[in-house]
Amino acid sequence: MAQKKSASTQQEVKSELVFTKKNYQLLLISIAIVVVGFILMMGTTGDIYDFRRTLLAPLVVLFGFAFGIYAILKK
């Protein structure tokens, strides 16, 4: 004997996404920043100890990772 549940007792299960569209946009921006940092790290000149390769590029990559953490934690 199956009993029918009335419409008032049925609760509609609402599935919400964990991230919003803004979170995904910020995450894509952070991935782009990390990629730019790695491109800067590759360099075009033969000098390994260049300012761009040793200081600027790692800072850009770290900023990209930090921005990615911000994009994940943002509500």
Short mmCIF file of N, CA and C in Angstrom, two decimals:
data_model
loop_
_atom_site.label_atom_id
_atom_site.label_comp_id
_atom_site.label_asym_id
_atom_site.label_seq_id
_atom_site.Cartn_x
_atom_site.Cartn_y
_atom_site.Cartn_z
N MET A 1 0.83 -1.18 0.00
CA MET A 1 0.00 0.00 0.00
C MET A 1 0.88 1.25 0.00
N ALA A 2 0.94 1.85 -1.08
CA ALA A 2 1.72 3.07 -1.21
C ALA A 2 0.84 4.26 -0.92
N GLN A 3 1.31 5.11 -0.07
CA GLN A 3 0.56 6.31 0.25
C GLN A 3 1.11 7.46 -0.55
N LYS A 4 0.20 8.27 -1.05
CA LYS A 4 0.60 9.45 -1.79
C LYS A 4 0.86 10.59 -0.82
N LYS A 5 1.95 11.27 -1.04
CA LYS A 5 2.27 12.42 -0.21
C LYS A 5 1.61 13.65 -0.83
N SER A 6 1.03 14.46 0.00
CA SER A 6 0.38 15.66 -0.51
C SER A 6 1.44 16.68 -0.91
N ALA A 7 1.02 17.63 -1.68
CA ALA A 7 1.95 18.65 -2.18
C ALA A 7 2.50 19.50 -1.05
N SER A 8 1.73 19.64 0.04
CA SER A 8 2.20 20.47 1.14
C SER A 8 3.30 19.78 1.94
N THR A 9 3.30 18.45 1.95
CA THR A 9 4.33 17.74 2.73
C THR A 9 5.58 17.48 1.91
N GLN A 10 5.46 17.54 0.60
CA GLN A 10 6.66 17.35 -0.23
C GLN A 10 7.49 18.61 -0.20
N GLN A 11 8.74 18.44 0.11
CA GLN A 11 9.64 19.58 0.12
C GLN A 11 10.47 19.55 -1.15
N GLU A 12 10.49 20.67 -1.78
CA GLU A 12 11.25 20.77 -3.02
C GLU A 12 12.73 20.90 -2.69
N VAL A 13 13.50 19.98 -3.19
CA VAL A 13 14.94 20.00 -2.95
C VAL A 13 15.56 20.94 -3.97
N LYS A 14 16.17 21.96 -3.44
CA LYS A 14 16.75 22.97 -4.31
C LYS A 14 18.25 22.71 -4.40
N SER A 15 18.72 22.44 -5.59
CA SER A 15 20.15 22.21 -5.76
C SER A 15 20.81 23.51 -6.18
N GLU A 16 21.73 23.94 -5.33
CA GLU A 16 22.46 25.17 -5.61
C GLU A 16 23.90 24.82 -5.92
N LEU A 17 24.47 25.55 -6.85
CA LEU A 17 25.87 25.35 -7.17
C LEU A 17 26.73 25.97 -6.08
N VAL A 18 27.88 25.38 -5.85
CA VAL A 18 28.77 25.89 -4.83
C VAL A 18 29.37 27.22 -5.27
N PHE A 19 29.75 27.31 -6.54
CA PHE A 19 30.35 28.53 -7.06
C PHE A 19 29.35 29.26 -7.94
N THR A 20 29.47 30.57 -7.92
CA THR A 20 28.64 31.39 -8.80
C THR A 20 29.42 31.67 -10.09
N LYS A 21 28.76 32.35 -10.99
CA LYS A 21 29.41 32.70 -12.26
C LYS A 21 30.61 33.61 -12.01
N LYS A 22 30.50 34.48 -11.02
CA LYS A 22 31.59 35.40 -10.69
C LYS A 22 32.81 34.63 -10.18
N ASN A 23 32.59 33.57 -9.39
CA ASN A 23 33.70 32.75 -8.91
C ASN A 23 34.45 32.11 -10.08
N TYR A 24 33.71 31.59 -11.03
CA TYR A 24 34.36 30.96 -12.18
C TYR A 24 35.13 31.98 -13.01
N GLN A 25 34.59 33.18 -13.16
CA GLN A 25 35.29 34.22 -13.90
C GLN A 25 36.59 34.61 -13.20
N LEU A 26 36.52 34.78 -11.88
CA LEU A 26 37.73 35.12 -11.13
C LEU A 26 38.75 33.99 -11.18
N LEU A 27 38.28 32.75 -11.16
CA LEU A 27 39.19 31.61 -11.23
C LEU A 27 39.89 31.55 -12.59
N LEU A 28 39.16 31.84 -13.66
CA LEU A 28 39.78 31.88 -14.99
C LEU A 28 40.80 33.00 -15.10
N ILE A 29 40.51 34.14 -14.47
CA ILE A 29 41.46 35.24 -14.47
C ILE A 29 42.73 34.84 -13.72
N SER A 30 42.57 34.14 -12.61
CA SER A 30 43.75 33.71 -11.85
C SER A 30 44.58 32.70 -12.63
N ILE A 31 43.93 31.82 -13.37
CA ILE A 31 44.67 30.87 -14.20
C ILE A 31 45.45 31.61 -15.28
N ALA A 32 44.83 32.65 -15.86
CA ALA A 32 45.52 33.44 -16.88
C ALA A 32 46.73 34.16 -16.29
N ILE A 33 46.61 34.65 -15.06
CA ILE A 33 47.74 35.33 -14.41
C ILE A 33 48.89 34.36 -14.19
N VAL A 34 48.57 33.14 -13.76
CA VAL A 34 49.62 32.13 -13.55
C VAL A 34 50.30 31.79 -14.87
N VAL A 35 49.53 31.65 -15.93
CA VAL A 35 50.10 31.34 -17.24
C VAL A 35 51.02 32.47 -17.70
N VAL A 36 50.61 33.71 -17.48
CA VAL A 36 51.46 34.86 -17.85
C VAL A 36 52.76 34.81 -17.05
N GLY A 37 52.67 34.45 -15.77
CA GLY A 37 53.87 34.34 -14.95
C GLY A 37 54.83 33.28 -15.48
N PHE A 38 54.29 32.14 -15.90
CA PHE A 38 55.16 31.10 -16.44
C PHE A 38 55.75 31.50 -17.79
N ILE A 39 55.00 32.24 -18.59
CA ILE A 39 55.54 32.74 -19.86
C ILE A 39 56.67 33.73 -19.59
N LEU A 40 56.49 34.59 -18.58
CA LEU A 40 57.57 35.51 -18.21
C LEU A 40 58.80 34.76 -17.71
N MET A 41 58.56 33.64 -17.05
CA MET A 41 59.68 32.85 -16.52
C MET A 41 60.46 32.17 -17.64
N MET A 42 59.80 31.84 -18.74
CA MET A 42 60.51 31.22 -19.86
C MET A 42 61.52 32.19 -20.45
N GLY A 43 61.10 33.40 -20.69
CA GLY A 43 62.02 34.42 -21.19
C GLY A 43 62.45 34.19 -22.61
N THR A 44 63.04 35.23 -23.19
CA THR A 44 63.53 35.14 -24.57
C THR A 44 65.04 35.34 -24.64
N THR A 45 65.60 35.93 -23.60
CA THR A 45 67.04 36.16 -23.62
C THR A 45 67.77 34.98 -23.01
N GLY A 46 69.06 34.94 -23.19
CA GLY A 46 69.86 33.85 -22.68
C GLY A 46 70.29 34.04 -21.24
N ASP A 47 70.06 35.21 -20.68
CA ASP A 47 70.50 35.49 -19.31
C ASP A 47 69.55 34.82 -18.31
N ILE A 48 70.06 33.84 -17.56
CA ILE A 48 69.23 33.11 -16.61
C ILE A 48 68.92 33.97 -15.39
N TYR A 49 69.85 34.79 -14.95
CA TYR A 49 69.68 35.58 -13.74
C TYR A 49 69.15 36.98 -14.05
N ASP A 50 68.18 37.04 -14.91
CA ASP A 50 67.55 38.29 -15.29
C ASP A 50 66.53 38.67 -14.21
N PHE A 51 66.27 39.97 -14.06
CA PHE A 51 65.27 40.45 -13.09
C PHE A 51 63.89 39.84 -13.36
N ARG A 52 63.54 39.76 -14.61
CA ARG A 52 62.22 39.24 -14.98
C ARG A 52 62.06 37.77 -14.61
N ARG A 53 63.11 36.98 -14.83
CA ARG A 53 63.02 35.54 -14.55
C ARG A 53 63.13 35.21 -13.07
N THR A 54 63.95 35.95 -12.34
CA THR A 54 64.21 35.57 -10.96
C THR A 54 63.31 36.25 -9.94
N LEU A 55 62.74 37.40 -10.25
CA LEU A 55 61.93 38.11 -9.28
C LEU A 55 60.51 38.38 -9.77
N LEU A 56 60.39 38.96 -10.93
CA LEU A 56 59.08 39.38 -11.41
C LEU A 56 58.16 38.20 -11.70
N ALA A 57 58.63 37.22 -12.46
CA ALA A 57 57.79 36.09 -12.84
C ALA A 57 57.33 35.26 -11.64
N PRO A 58 58.20 34.92 -10.69
CA PRO A 58 57.69 34.19 -9.52
C PRO A 58 56.68 34.97 -8.70
N LEU A 59 56.85 36.29 -8.61
CA LEU A 59 55.86 37.10 -7.89
C LEU A 59 54.52 37.11 -8.61
N VAL A 60 54.54 37.15 -9.94
CA VAL A 60 53.30 37.12 -10.72
C VAL A 60 52.60 35.77 -10.52
N VAL A 61 53.37 34.68 -10.52
CA VAL A 61 52.79 33.35 -10.32
C VAL A 61 52.18 33.24 -8.92
N LEU A 62 52.90 33.71 -7.91
CA LEU A 62 52.36 33.67 -6.54
C LEU A 62 51.11 34.52 -6.41
N PHE A 63 51.10 35.68 -7.06
CA PHE A 63 49.90 36.51 -7.05
C PHE A 63 48.74 35.79 -7.72
N GLY A 64 49.01 35.07 -8.81
CA GLY A 64 47.96 34.33 -9.48
C GLY A 64 47.38 33.23 -8.61
N PHE A 65 48.25 32.52 -7.87
CA PHE A 65 47.76 31.48 -6.96
C PHE A 65 46.96 32.09 -5.81
N ALA A 66 47.43 33.21 -5.27
CA ALA A 66 46.70 33.89 -4.18
C ALA A 66 45.35 34.38 -4.68
N PHE A 67 45.31 34.90 -5.89
CA PHE A 67 44.05 35.36 -6.47
C PHE A 67 43.10 34.18 -6.70
N GLY A 68 43.66 33.02 -7.05
CA GLY A 68 42.84 31.82 -7.20
C GLY A 68 42.22 31.38 -5.89
N ILE A 69 42.98 31.48 -4.81
CA ILE A 69 42.43 31.15 -3.49
C ILE A 69 41.32 32.12 -3.12
N TYR A 70 41.53 33.40 -3.41
CA TYR A 70 40.48 34.40 -3.18
C TYR A 70 39.24 34.09 -4.00
N ALA A 71 39.44 33.67 -5.26
CA ALA A 71 38.29 33.36 -6.12
C ALA A 71 37.50 32.17 -5.61
N ILE A 72 38.17 31.23 -4.99
CA ILE A 72 37.48 30.06 -4.46
C ILE A 72 36.72 30.41 -3.18
N LEU A 73 37.33 31.21 -2.32
CA LEU A 73 36.73 31.52 -1.03
C LEU A 73 35.69 32.63 -1.07
N LYS A 74 35.62 33.39 -2.15
CA LYS A 74 34.68 34.51 -2.24
C LYS A 74 33.25 34.00 -2.27
N LYS A 75 32.41 34.61 -1.46
CA LYS A 75 30.99 34.22 -1.44
C LYS A 75 30.19 35.13 -2.33
#
